mmCIF file with all atom_site columns, C-alpha atoms in Angstrom:
data_model
loop_
_atom_site.group_PDB
_atom_site.id
_atom_site.type_symbol
_atom_site.label_atom_id
_atom_site.label_alt_id
_atom_site.label_comp_id
_atom_site.label_asym_id
_atom_site.label_entity_id
_atom_site.label_seq_id
_atom_site.pdbx_PDB_ins_code
_atom_site.Cartn_x
_atom_site.Cartn_y
_atom_site.Cartn_z
_atom_site.occupancy
_atom_site.B_iso_or_equiv
_atom_site.pdbx_formal_charge
_atom_site.auth_seq_id
_atom_site.auth_comp_id
_atom_site.auth_asym_id
_atom_site.auth_atom_id
_atom_site.pdbx_PDB_model_num
ATOM 1   C CA . UNK J 1 1   ? -12.691 6.596   15.051  1.00 0.00 ? 118 UNK J CA 1
ATOM 2   C CA . UNK J 1 2   ? -9.418  8.428   14.339  1.00 0.00 ? 119 UNK J CA 1
ATOM 3   C CA . UNK J 1 3   ? -8.021  5.902   11.830  1.00 0.00 ? 120 UNK J CA 1
ATOM 4   C CA . UNK J 1 4   ? -4.226  6.107   11.689  1.00 0.00 ? 121 UNK J CA 1
ATOM 5   C CA . UNK J 1 5   ? -2.472  8.818   13.673  1.00 0.00 ? 122 UNK J CA 1
ATOM 6   C CA . UNK J 1 6   ? 1.210   9.754   13.746  1.00 0.00 ? 123 UNK J CA 1
ATOM 7   C CA . UNK J 1 7   ? 3.249   11.796  16.211  1.00 0.00 ? 124 UNK J CA 1
ATOM 8   C CA . UNK J 1 8   ? 5.020   14.124  15.895  1.00 0.00 ? 125 UNK J CA 1
ATOM 9   C CA . UNK J 1 9   ? 3.984   15.964  12.702  1.00 0.00 ? 126 UNK J CA 1
ATOM 10  C CA . UNK J 1 10  ? 7.309   17.767  12.317  1.00 0.00 ? 127 UNK J CA 1
ATOM 11  C CA . UNK J 1 11  ? 10.764  17.289  13.798  1.00 0.00 ? 128 UNK J CA 1
ATOM 12  C CA . UNK J 1 12  ? 14.217  18.698  13.241  1.00 0.00 ? 129 UNK J CA 1
ATOM 13  C CA . UNK J 1 13  ? 17.183  16.636  14.425  1.00 0.00 ? 130 UNK J CA 1
ATOM 14  C CA . UNK J 1 14  ? 20.905  17.163  14.391  1.00 0.00 ? 131 UNK J CA 1
ATOM 15  C CA . UNK J 1 15  ? 23.137  14.478  12.923  1.00 0.00 ? 132 UNK J CA 1
ATOM 16  C CA . UNK J 1 16  ? 23.701  11.734  15.462  1.00 0.00 ? 133 UNK J CA 1
ATOM 17  C CA . UNK J 1 17  ? 20.595  12.404  17.550  1.00 0.00 ? 134 UNK J CA 1
ATOM 18  C CA . UNK J 1 18  ? 17.974  9.743   18.098  1.00 0.00 ? 135 UNK J CA 1
ATOM 19  C CA . UNK J 1 19  ? 14.186  9.816   18.029  1.00 0.00 ? 136 UNK J CA 1
ATOM 20  C CA . UNK J 1 20  ? 11.097  7.621   17.889  1.00 0.00 ? 137 UNK J CA 1
ATOM 21  C CA . UNK J 1 21  ? 8.094   8.109   15.648  1.00 0.00 ? 138 UNK J CA 1
ATOM 22  C CA . UNK J 1 22  ? 4.811   6.750   16.936  1.00 0.00 ? 139 UNK J CA 1
ATOM 23  C CA . UNK J 1 23  ? 2.015   5.318   14.829  1.00 0.00 ? 140 UNK J CA 1
ATOM 24  C CA . UNK J 1 24  ? -1.339  4.332   16.302  1.00 0.00 ? 141 UNK J CA 1
ATOM 25  C CA . UNK J 1 25  ? -4.397  2.807   14.622  1.00 0.00 ? 142 UNK J CA 1
ATOM 26  C CA . UNK J 1 26  ? -7.837  2.140   16.057  1.00 0.00 ? 143 UNK J CA 1
ATOM 27  C CA . UNK J 1 27  ? -9.156  -0.131  13.296  1.00 0.00 ? 144 UNK J CA 1
ATOM 28  C CA . UNK J 1 28  ? -7.885  -3.379  14.834  1.00 0.00 ? 145 UNK J CA 1
ATOM 29  C CA . UNK J 1 29  ? -5.671  -3.998  11.790  1.00 0.00 ? 146 UNK J CA 1
ATOM 30  C CA . UNK J 1 30  ? -3.190  -6.855  11.923  1.00 0.00 ? 147 UNK J CA 1
ATOM 31  C CA . UNK J 1 31  ? -0.666  -5.428  9.474   1.00 0.00 ? 148 UNK J CA 1
ATOM 32  C CA . UNK J 1 32  ? 1.247   -2.182  9.855   1.00 0.00 ? 149 UNK J CA 1
ATOM 33  C CA . UNK J 1 33  ? 3.917   -0.512  7.729   1.00 0.00 ? 150 UNK J CA 1
ATOM 34  C CA . UNK J 1 34  ? 6.430   2.317   7.793   1.00 0.00 ? 151 UNK J CA 1
ATOM 35  C CA . UNK J 1 35  ? 7.293   4.107   4.538   1.00 0.00 ? 152 UNK J CA 1
ATOM 36  C CA . UNK J 1 36  ? 9.459   7.029   3.599   1.00 0.00 ? 153 UNK J CA 1
ATOM 37  C CA . UNK J 1 37  ? 8.571   9.368   0.768   1.00 0.00 ? 154 UNK J CA 1
ATOM 38  C CA . UNK J 1 38  ? 11.183  11.301  -1.172  1.00 0.00 ? 155 UNK J CA 1
ATOM 39  C CA . UNK J 1 39  ? 10.660  13.424  -4.312  1.00 0.00 ? 156 UNK J CA 1
ATOM 40  C CA . UNK J 1 40  ? 10.443  11.313  -7.466  1.00 0.00 ? 157 UNK J CA 1
ATOM 41  C CA . UNK J 1 41  ? 10.756  8.065   -5.485  1.00 0.00 ? 158 UNK J CA 1
ATOM 42  C CA . UNK J 1 42  ? 7.185   7.309   -4.541  1.00 0.00 ? 159 UNK J CA 1
ATOM 43  C CA . UNK J 1 43  ? 6.802   5.470   -1.232  1.00 0.00 ? 160 UNK J CA 1
ATOM 44  C CA . UNK J 1 44  ? 9.478   3.015   -0.124  1.00 0.00 ? 161 UNK J CA 1
ATOM 45  C CA . UNK J 1 45  ? 8.858   0.411   2.556   1.00 0.00 ? 162 UNK J CA 1
ATOM 46  C CA . UNK J 1 46  ? 11.174  0.616   5.584   1.00 0.00 ? 163 UNK J CA 1
ATOM 47  C CA . UNK J 1 47  ? 9.814   -2.059  7.945   1.00 0.00 ? 164 UNK J CA 1
ATOM 48  C CA . UNK J 1 48  ? 6.520   -3.801  8.430   1.00 0.00 ? 165 UNK J CA 1
ATOM 49  C CA . UNK J 1 49  ? 4.678   -5.971  10.940  1.00 0.00 ? 166 UNK J CA 1
ATOM 50  C CA . UNK J 1 50  ? 2.106   -8.706  10.424  1.00 0.00 ? 167 UNK J CA 1
ATOM 51  C CA . UNK J 1 51  ? 1.116   -8.904  14.050  1.00 0.00 ? 168 UNK J CA 1
ATOM 52  C CA . UNK J 1 52  ? 1.878   -7.950  17.624  1.00 0.00 ? 169 UNK J CA 1
ATOM 53  C CA . UNK J 1 53  ? 5.428   -8.857  18.532  1.00 0.00 ? 170 UNK J CA 1
ATOM 54  C CA . UNK J 1 54  ? 6.558   -9.469  14.931  1.00 0.00 ? 171 UNK J CA 1
ATOM 55  C CA . UNK J 1 55  ? 8.501   -7.177  12.589  1.00 0.00 ? 172 UNK J CA 1
ATOM 56  C CA . UNK J 1 56  ? 10.323  -7.592  9.288   1.00 0.00 ? 173 UNK J CA 1
ATOM 57  C CA . UNK J 1 57  ? 12.590  -5.564  6.997   1.00 0.00 ? 174 UNK J CA 1
ATOM 58  C CA . UNK J 1 58  ? 11.288  -3.819  3.934   1.00 0.00 ? 175 UNK J CA 1
ATOM 59  C CA . UNK J 1 59  ? 13.088  -2.276  0.985   1.00 0.00 ? 176 UNK J CA 1
ATOM 60  C CA . UNK J 1 60  ? 15.165  0.366   2.837   1.00 0.00 ? 177 UNK J CA 1
ATOM 61  C CA . UNK J 1 61  ? 15.625  -0.774  6.477   1.00 0.00 ? 178 UNK J CA 1
ATOM 62  C CA . UNK J 1 62  ? 19.175  0.416   7.174   1.00 0.00 ? 179 UNK J CA 1
ATOM 63  C CA . UNK J 1 63  ? 19.434  3.001   9.968   1.00 0.00 ? 180 UNK J CA 1
ATOM 64  C CA . UNK J 1 64  ? 15.957  2.255   11.353  1.00 0.00 ? 181 UNK J CA 1
ATOM 65  C CA . UNK J 1 65  ? 14.515  -0.062  13.969  1.00 0.00 ? 182 UNK J CA 1
ATOM 66  C CA . UNK J 1 66  ? 10.903  -0.846  14.806  1.00 0.00 ? 183 UNK J CA 1
ATOM 67  C CA . UNK J 1 67  ? 8.814   -2.408  17.541  1.00 0.00 ? 184 UNK J CA 1
ATOM 68  C CA . UNK J 1 68  ? 5.231   -3.633  17.752  1.00 0.00 ? 185 UNK J CA 1
ATOM 69  C CA . UNK J 1 69  ? 4.587   -4.328  21.427  1.00 0.00 ? 186 UNK J CA 1
ATOM 70  C CA . UNK J 1 70  ? 0.864   -3.626  21.124  1.00 0.00 ? 187 UNK J CA 1
ATOM 71  C CA . UNK J 1 71  ? -1.364  -4.411  18.161  1.00 0.00 ? 188 UNK J CA 1
ATOM 72  C CA . UNK J 1 72  ? -2.479  -0.823  17.769  1.00 0.00 ? 189 UNK J CA 1
ATOM 73  C CA . UNK J 1 73  ? 0.981   0.769   17.904  1.00 0.00 ? 190 UNK J CA 1
ATOM 74  C CA . UNK J 1 74  ? 4.000   0.604   15.604  1.00 0.00 ? 191 UNK J CA 1
ATOM 75  C CA . UNK J 1 75  ? 7.126   2.547   16.550  1.00 0.00 ? 192 UNK J CA 1
ATOM 76  C CA . UNK J 1 76  ? 9.913   3.614   14.209  1.00 0.00 ? 193 UNK J CA 1
ATOM 77  C CA . UNK J 1 77  ? 13.264  4.482   15.756  1.00 0.00 ? 194 UNK J CA 1
ATOM 78  C CA . UNK J 1 78  ? 16.284  6.302   14.423  1.00 0.00 ? 195 UNK J CA 1
ATOM 79  C CA . UNK J 1 79  ? 19.265  5.558   16.680  1.00 0.00 ? 196 UNK J CA 1
ATOM 80  C CA . UNK J 1 80  ? 21.750  7.954   15.055  1.00 0.00 ? 197 UNK J CA 1
ATOM 81  C CA . UNK J 1 81  ? 20.101  10.263  12.551  1.00 0.00 ? 198 UNK J CA 1
ATOM 82  C CA . UNK J 1 82  ? 21.846  11.122  9.272   1.00 0.00 ? 199 UNK J CA 1
ATOM 83  C CA . UNK J 1 83  ? 21.028  13.836  6.709   1.00 0.00 ? 200 UNK J CA 1
ATOM 84  C CA . UNK J 1 84  ? 20.054  11.050  4.258   1.00 0.00 ? 201 UNK J CA 1
ATOM 85  C CA . UNK J 1 85  ? 17.129  10.274  6.556   1.00 0.00 ? 202 UNK J CA 1
ATOM 86  C CA . UNK J 1 86  ? 15.551  13.653  5.882   1.00 0.00 ? 203 UNK J CA 1
ATOM 87  C CA . UNK J 1 87  ? 12.189  12.648  4.466   1.00 0.00 ? 204 UNK J CA 1
ATOM 88  C CA . UNK J 1 88  ? 8.468   12.411  5.071   1.00 0.00 ? 205 UNK J CA 1
ATOM 89  C CA . UNK J 1 89  ? 7.532   9.260   6.957   1.00 0.00 ? 206 UNK J CA 1
ATOM 90  C CA . UNK J 1 90  ? 4.165   7.575   6.608   1.00 0.00 ? 207 UNK J CA 1
ATOM 91  C CA . UNK J 1 91  ? 2.619   4.821   8.629   1.00 0.00 ? 208 UNK J CA 1
ATOM 92  C CA . UNK J 1 92  ? -0.086  2.589   7.166   1.00 0.00 ? 209 UNK J CA 1
ATOM 93  C CA . UNK J 1 93  ? -2.208  -0.305  8.323   1.00 0.00 ? 210 UNK J CA 1
ATOM 94  C CA . UNK J 1 94  ? -4.429  -2.928  6.789   1.00 0.00 ? 211 UNK J CA 1
ATOM 95  C CA . UNK J 1 95  ? -6.163  -6.233  7.476   1.00 0.00 ? 212 UNK J CA 1
ATOM 96  C CA . UNK J 1 96  ? -5.315  -9.609  5.916   1.00 0.00 ? 213 UNK J CA 1
ATOM 97  C CA . UNK J 1 97  ? -7.111  -10.085 2.646   1.00 0.00 ? 214 UNK J CA 1
ATOM 98  C CA . UNK J 1 98  ? -6.862  -9.935  -1.109  1.00 0.00 ? 215 UNK J CA 1
ATOM 99  C CA . UNK J 1 99  ? -7.598  -6.269  -1.638  1.00 0.00 ? 216 UNK J CA 1
ATOM 100 C CA . UNK J 1 100 ? -4.326  -5.054  -0.113  1.00 0.00 ? 217 UNK J CA 1
ATOM 101 C CA . UNK J 1 101 ? -5.935  -1.659  0.626   1.00 0.00 ? 218 UNK J CA 1
ATOM 102 C CA . UNK J 1 102 ? -3.771  0.321   3.037   1.00 0.00 ? 219 UNK J CA 1
ATOM 103 C CA . UNK J 1 103 ? -4.882  3.178   5.284   1.00 0.00 ? 220 UNK J CA 1
ATOM 104 C CA . UNK J 1 104 ? -2.328  5.919   5.816   1.00 0.00 ? 221 UNK J CA 1
ATOM 105 C CA . UNK J 1 105 ? -1.564  8.372   8.560   1.00 0.00 ? 222 UNK J CA 1
ATOM 106 C CA . UNK J 1 106 ? -0.923  12.083  7.872   1.00 0.00 ? 223 UNK J CA 1
ATOM 107 C CA . UNK J 1 107 ? 2.852   11.754  7.905   1.00 0.00 ? 224 UNK J CA 1
ATOM 108 C CA . UNK J 1 108 ? 5.833   13.084  9.861   1.00 0.00 ? 225 UNK J CA 1
ATOM 109 C CA . UNK J 1 109 ? 8.204   15.527  8.186   1.00 0.00 ? 226 UNK J CA 1
ATOM 110 C CA . UNK J 1 110 ? 11.711  14.935  9.508   1.00 0.00 ? 227 UNK J CA 1
ATOM 111 C CA . UNK J 1 111 ? 14.705  17.134  8.766   1.00 0.00 ? 228 UNK J CA 1
ATOM 112 C CA . UNK J 1 112 ? 18.197  16.077  9.815   1.00 0.00 ? 229 UNK J CA 1
ATOM 113 C CA . UNK J 1 113 ? 20.804  18.849  9.754   1.00 0.00 ? 230 UNK J CA 1
ATOM 114 C CA . UNK Y 2 1   ? 14.896  -1.140  -7.558  1.00 0.00 ? 245 UNK Y CA 1
ATOM 115 C CA . UNK Y 2 2   ? 11.818  0.733   -8.775  1.00 0.00 ? 246 UNK Y CA 1
ATOM 116 C CA . UNK Y 2 3   ? 9.444   -1.778  -10.352 1.00 0.00 ? 247 UNK Y CA 1
ATOM 117 C CA . UNK Y 2 4   ? 6.580   0.580   -11.183 1.00 0.00 ? 248 UNK Y CA 1
ATOM 118 C CA . UNK Y 2 5   ? 7.232   3.543   -13.444 1.00 0.00 ? 249 UNK Y CA 1
ATOM 119 C CA . UNK Y 2 6   ? 4.646   6.273   -13.810 1.00 0.00 ? 250 UNK Y CA 1
ATOM 120 C CA . UNK Y 2 7   ? 4.375   8.785   -16.624 1.00 0.00 ? 251 UNK Y CA 1
ATOM 121 C CA . UNK Y 2 8   ? 4.243   11.640  -16.889 1.00 0.00 ? 252 UNK Y CA 1
ATOM 122 C CA . UNK Y 2 9   ? 6.029   12.707  -13.718 1.00 0.00 ? 253 UNK Y CA 1
ATOM 123 C CA . UNK Y 2 10  ? 4.415   16.168  -13.799 1.00 0.00 ? 254 UNK Y CA 1
ATOM 124 C CA . UNK Y 2 11  ? 1.288   17.405  -15.546 1.00 0.00 ? 255 UNK Y CA 1
ATOM 125 C CA . UNK Y 2 12  ? -0.159  20.926  -15.566 1.00 0.00 ? 256 UNK Y CA 1
ATOM 126 C CA . UNK Y 2 13  ? -3.427  21.383  -17.433 1.00 0.00 ? 257 UNK Y CA 1
ATOM 127 C CA . UNK Y 2 14  ? -6.381  23.726  -17.675 1.00 0.00 ? 258 UNK Y CA 1
ATOM 128 C CA . UNK Y 2 15  ? -9.749  22.987  -16.121 1.00 0.00 ? 259 UNK Y CA 1
ATOM 129 C CA . UNK Y 2 16  ? -11.920 20.985  -18.512 1.00 0.00 ? 260 UNK Y CA 1
ATOM 130 C CA . UNK Y 2 17  ? -9.072  19.145  -20.257 1.00 0.00 ? 261 UNK Y CA 1
ATOM 131 C CA . UNK Y 2 18  ? -8.713  15.363  -20.339 1.00 0.00 ? 262 UNK Y CA 1
ATOM 132 C CA . UNK Y 2 19  ? -5.590  13.507  -19.253 1.00 0.00 ? 263 UNK Y CA 1
ATOM 133 C CA . UNK Y 2 20  ? -4.169  10.010  -18.883 1.00 0.00 ? 264 UNK Y CA 1
ATOM 134 C CA . UNK Y 2 21  ? -1.578  8.788   -16.404 1.00 0.00 ? 265 UNK Y CA 1
ATOM 135 C CA . UNK Y 2 22  ? 0.302   5.553   -17.024 1.00 0.00 ? 266 UNK Y CA 1
ATOM 136 C CA . UNK Y 2 23  ? 1.748   2.998   -14.626 1.00 0.00 ? 267 UNK Y CA 1
ATOM 137 C CA . UNK Y 2 24  ? 4.083   0.420   -16.177 1.00 0.00 ? 268 UNK Y CA 1
ATOM 138 C CA . UNK Y 2 25  ? 6.045   -2.568  -14.962 1.00 0.00 ? 269 UNK Y CA 1
ATOM 139 C CA . UNK Y 2 26  ? 7.815   -5.619  -16.321 1.00 0.00 ? 270 UNK Y CA 1
ATOM 140 C CA . UNK Y 2 27  ? 6.410   -7.637  -13.414 1.00 0.00 ? 271 UNK Y CA 1
ATOM 141 C CA . UNK Y 2 28  ? 2.983   -9.206  -12.976 1.00 0.00 ? 272 UNK Y CA 1
ATOM 142 C CA . UNK Y 2 29  ? 0.837   -8.010  -10.086 1.00 0.00 ? 273 UNK Y CA 1
ATOM 143 C CA . UNK Y 2 30  ? -2.147  -9.711  -8.480  1.00 0.00 ? 274 UNK Y CA 1
ATOM 144 C CA . UNK Y 2 31  ? -3.786  -6.351  -7.888  1.00 0.00 ? 275 UNK Y CA 1
ATOM 145 C CA . UNK Y 2 32  ? -3.198  -2.737  -8.768  1.00 0.00 ? 276 UNK Y CA 1
ATOM 146 C CA . UNK Y 2 33  ? -4.316  0.227   -6.730  1.00 0.00 ? 277 UNK Y CA 1
ATOM 147 C CA . UNK Y 2 34  ? -4.459  3.942   -7.370  1.00 0.00 ? 278 UNK Y CA 1
ATOM 148 C CA . UNK Y 2 35  ? -4.074  6.440   -4.542  1.00 0.00 ? 279 UNK Y CA 1
ATOM 149 C CA . UNK Y 2 36  ? -4.364  10.226  -4.466  1.00 0.00 ? 280 UNK Y CA 1
ATOM 150 C CA . UNK Y 2 37  ? -2.324  12.287  -2.058  1.00 0.00 ? 281 UNK Y CA 1
ATOM 151 C CA . UNK Y 2 38  ? -2.926  15.941  -1.217  1.00 0.00 ? 282 UNK Y CA 1
ATOM 152 C CA . UNK Y 2 39  ? -0.246  18.205  0.274   1.00 0.00 ? 283 UNK Y CA 1
ATOM 153 C CA . UNK Y 2 40  ? 0.430   17.497  3.943   1.00 0.00 ? 284 UNK Y CA 1
ATOM 154 C CA . UNK Y 2 41  ? -1.675  14.343  3.982   1.00 0.00 ? 285 UNK Y CA 1
ATOM 155 C CA . UNK Y 2 42  ? -1.253  10.628  3.493   1.00 0.00 ? 286 UNK Y CA 1
ATOM 156 C CA . UNK Y 2 43  ? -2.354  8.786   0.339   1.00 0.00 ? 287 UNK Y CA 1
ATOM 157 C CA . UNK Y 2 44  ? -6.019  7.832   0.074   1.00 0.00 ? 288 UNK Y CA 1
ATOM 158 C CA . UNK Y 2 45  ? -7.199  4.842   -1.943  1.00 0.00 ? 289 UNK Y CA 1
ATOM 159 C CA . UNK Y 2 46  ? -9.205  5.600   -5.093  1.00 0.00 ? 290 UNK Y CA 1
ATOM 160 C CA . UNK Y 2 47  ? -9.657  2.142   -6.595  1.00 0.00 ? 291 UNK Y CA 1
ATOM 161 C CA . UNK Y 2 48  ? -8.397  -1.442  -6.683  1.00 0.00 ? 292 UNK Y CA 1
ATOM 162 C CA . UNK Y 2 49  ? -8.354  -3.551  -9.859  1.00 0.00 ? 293 UNK Y CA 1
ATOM 163 C CA . UNK Y 2 50  ? -7.631  -7.270  -9.714  1.00 0.00 ? 294 UNK Y CA 1
ATOM 164 C CA . UNK Y 2 51  ? -8.554  -8.807  -13.088 1.00 0.00 ? 295 UNK Y CA 1
ATOM 165 C CA . UNK Y 2 52  ? -6.563  -8.406  -16.294 1.00 0.00 ? 296 UNK Y CA 1
ATOM 166 C CA . UNK Y 2 53  ? -8.439  -6.057  -18.644 1.00 0.00 ? 297 UNK Y CA 1
ATOM 167 C CA . UNK Y 2 54  ? -10.658 -4.770  -15.847 1.00 0.00 ? 298 UNK Y CA 1
ATOM 168 C CA . UNK Y 2 55  ? -12.053 -1.260  -16.196 1.00 0.00 ? 299 UNK Y CA 1
ATOM 169 C CA . UNK Y 2 56  ? -13.492 0.672   -13.274 1.00 0.00 ? 300 UNK Y CA 1
ATOM 170 C CA . UNK Y 2 57  ? -15.100 4.081   -13.285 1.00 0.00 ? 301 UNK Y CA 1
ATOM 171 C CA . UNK Y 2 58  ? -15.290 6.523   -10.408 1.00 0.00 ? 302 UNK Y CA 1
ATOM 172 C CA . UNK Y 2 59  ? -17.270 9.551   -11.608 1.00 0.00 ? 303 UNK Y CA 1
ATOM 173 C CA . UNK Y 2 60  ? -14.912 11.293  -14.073 1.00 0.00 ? 304 UNK Y CA 1
ATOM 174 C CA . UNK Y 2 61  ? -12.030 8.886   -13.393 1.00 0.00 ? 305 UNK Y CA 1
ATOM 175 C CA . UNK Y 2 62  ? -11.566 5.689   -15.410 1.00 0.00 ? 306 UNK Y CA 1
ATOM 176 C CA . UNK Y 2 63  ? -9.062  3.054   -14.332 1.00 0.00 ? 307 UNK Y CA 1
ATOM 177 C CA . UNK Y 2 64  ? -7.864  0.152   -16.447 1.00 0.00 ? 308 UNK Y CA 1
ATOM 178 C CA . UNK Y 2 65  ? -5.715  -2.848  -15.576 1.00 0.00 ? 309 UNK Y CA 1
ATOM 179 C CA . UNK Y 2 66  ? -3.682  -4.249  -18.466 1.00 0.00 ? 310 UNK Y CA 1
ATOM 180 C CA . UNK Y 2 67  ? -4.567  -7.658  -19.875 1.00 0.00 ? 311 UNK Y CA 1
ATOM 181 C CA . UNK Y 2 68  ? -1.268  -9.107  -18.667 1.00 0.00 ? 312 UNK Y CA 1
ATOM 182 C CA . UNK Y 2 69  ? -1.608  -7.406  -15.251 1.00 0.00 ? 313 UNK Y CA 1
ATOM 183 C CA . UNK Y 2 70  ? 1.686   -5.550  -15.742 1.00 0.00 ? 314 UNK Y CA 1
ATOM 184 C CA . UNK Y 2 71  ? 0.375   -2.046  -16.343 1.00 0.00 ? 315 UNK Y CA 1
ATOM 185 C CA . UNK Y 2 72  ? -2.490  0.291   -15.607 1.00 0.00 ? 316 UNK Y CA 1
ATOM 186 C CA . UNK Y 2 73  ? -3.844  3.661   -16.654 1.00 0.00 ? 317 UNK Y CA 1
ATOM 187 C CA . UNK Y 2 74  ? -5.883  6.410   -15.064 1.00 0.00 ? 318 UNK Y CA 1
ATOM 188 C CA . UNK Y 2 75  ? -7.930  8.672   -17.323 1.00 0.00 ? 319 UNK Y CA 1
ATOM 189 C CA . UNK Y 2 76  ? -9.577  11.835  -16.032 1.00 0.00 ? 320 UNK Y CA 1
ATOM 190 C CA . UNK Y 2 77  ? -12.295 13.476  -18.103 1.00 0.00 ? 321 UNK Y CA 1
ATOM 191 C CA . UNK Y 2 78  ? -12.938 17.212  -17.809 1.00 0.00 ? 322 UNK Y CA 1
ATOM 192 C CA . UNK Y 2 79  ? -10.395 17.766  -15.049 1.00 0.00 ? 323 UNK Y CA 1
ATOM 193 C CA . UNK Y 2 80  ? -11.293 20.117  -12.202 1.00 0.00 ? 324 UNK Y CA 1
ATOM 194 C CA . UNK Y 2 81  ? -9.058  22.009  -9.744  1.00 0.00 ? 325 UNK Y CA 1
ATOM 195 C CA . UNK Y 2 82  ? -10.170 19.563  -7.056  1.00 0.00 ? 326 UNK Y CA 1
ATOM 196 C CA . UNK Y 2 83  ? -8.370  16.794  -8.973  1.00 0.00 ? 327 UNK Y CA 1
ATOM 197 C CA . UNK Y 2 84  ? -5.033  18.439  -8.185  1.00 0.00 ? 328 UNK Y CA 1
ATOM 198 C CA . UNK Y 2 85  ? -2.728  16.160  -6.237  1.00 0.00 ? 329 UNK Y CA 1
ATOM 199 C CA . UNK Y 2 86  ? -0.134  13.407  -6.406  1.00 0.00 ? 330 UNK Y CA 1
ATOM 200 C CA . UNK Y 2 87  ? -1.399  10.206  -8.003  1.00 0.00 ? 331 UNK Y CA 1
ATOM 201 C CA . UNK Y 2 88  ? 0.322   6.974   -7.005  1.00 0.00 ? 332 UNK Y CA 1
ATOM 202 C CA . UNK Y 2 89  ? -0.150  3.508   -8.401  1.00 0.00 ? 333 UNK Y CA 1
ATOM 203 C CA . UNK Y 2 90  ? 0.704   0.528   -6.228  1.00 0.00 ? 334 UNK Y CA 1
ATOM 204 C CA . UNK Y 2 91  ? 0.998   -3.149  -7.104  1.00 0.00 ? 335 UNK Y CA 1
ATOM 205 C CA . UNK Y 2 92  ? 0.354   -6.136  -4.876  1.00 0.00 ? 336 UNK Y CA 1
ATOM 206 C CA . UNK Y 2 93  ? 1.733   -9.634  -5.469  1.00 0.00 ? 337 UNK Y CA 1
ATOM 207 C CA . UNK Y 2 94  ? 0.405   -13.140 -4.926  1.00 0.00 ? 338 UNK Y CA 1
ATOM 208 C CA . UNK Y 2 95  ? 1.844   -15.209 -2.122  1.00 0.00 ? 339 UNK Y CA 1
ATOM 209 C CA . UNK Y 2 96  ? 2.994   -14.406 1.352   1.00 0.00 ? 340 UNK Y CA 1
ATOM 210 C CA . UNK Y 2 97  ? 0.901   -13.046 4.164   1.00 0.00 ? 341 UNK Y CA 1
ATOM 211 C CA . UNK Y 2 98  ? 2.164   -9.502  4.269   1.00 0.00 ? 342 UNK Y CA 1
ATOM 212 C CA . UNK Y 2 99  ? -0.087  -7.511  1.901   1.00 0.00 ? 343 UNK Y CA 1
ATOM 213 C CA . UNK Y 2 100 ? 2.994   -5.544  0.857   1.00 0.00 ? 344 UNK Y CA 1
ATOM 214 C CA . UNK Y 2 101 ? 2.594   -3.013  -1.922  1.00 0.00 ? 345 UNK Y CA 1
ATOM 215 C CA . UNK Y 2 102 ? 5.139   -1.679  -4.395  1.00 0.00 ? 346 UNK Y CA 1
ATOM 216 C CA . UNK Y 2 103 ? 4.478   1.978   -5.137  1.00 0.00 ? 347 UNK Y CA 1
ATOM 217 C CA . UNK Y 2 104 ? 5.059   3.802   -8.379  1.00 0.00 ? 348 UNK Y CA 1
ATOM 218 C CA . UNK Y 2 105 ? 7.126   6.944   -8.755  1.00 0.00 ? 349 UNK Y CA 1
ATOM 219 C CA . UNK Y 2 106 ? 4.052   9.217   -8.717  1.00 0.00 ? 350 UNK Y CA 1
ATOM 220 C CA . UNK Y 2 107 ? 2.438   11.748  -11.057 1.00 0.00 ? 351 UNK Y CA 1
ATOM 221 C CA . UNK Y 2 108 ? 1.953   15.286  -9.787  1.00 0.00 ? 352 UNK Y CA 1
ATOM 222 C CA . UNK Y 2 109 ? -1.144  16.820  -11.367 1.00 0.00 ? 353 UNK Y CA 1
ATOM 223 C CA . UNK Y 2 110 ? -1.998  20.516  -11.251 1.00 0.00 ? 354 UNK Y CA 1
ATOM 224 C CA . UNK Y 2 111 ? -5.328  21.637  -12.705 1.00 0.00 ? 355 UNK Y CA 1
ATOM 225 C CA . UNK Y 2 112 ? -5.490  25.382  -13.279 1.00 0.00 ? 356 UNK Y CA 1
ATOM 226 C CA . UNK Y 2 113 ? -8.903  27.097  -13.038 1.00 0.00 ? 357 UNK Y CA 1
#
């Protein structure tokens, strides 16, 4: 049982390049989330999904796209990277219920030069 | 818009000291969670409180949810170097089927041996 995994762990992009971050969970969770973490800002929600085939915008969605083709995977895409997207990205998952507990992956550190 | 403010932002103390971290909002939350995050890892849930005035204890950590469910505090007794990390509060709201959380700005704690 690996929990939530993220690939890659580190990536350096040049402005304008594209990339996809992969999140996978083996806990059969319905809900999945992508966050970015910047110093002094806590975690901010980019996009989220409440089930296979469904996605929705979070607090800071501009410049990102997502897809949830399989229940266990949630992909985050950057079509044209900008320096402002330099951040640490976290994926999380959870099940429907009142506790709202979320399980996080180890993160991807992305630098855009 | 940051709805959850944490204070202090940084805290450096000696082993054995006590400390309190605060999480404040003008909004009401249906639940309040505290996470701890260590360098290079994702946040890990410490506790969830759901009732106004609720107090929960986890060994040397005491968590309290405000009576009006707008604020929370984390008190650590006799801090140890192993308590070092980033502490994040996160609020959940009634309604919807998304289990979305709003994260606080974070408190970085360093406990010196």
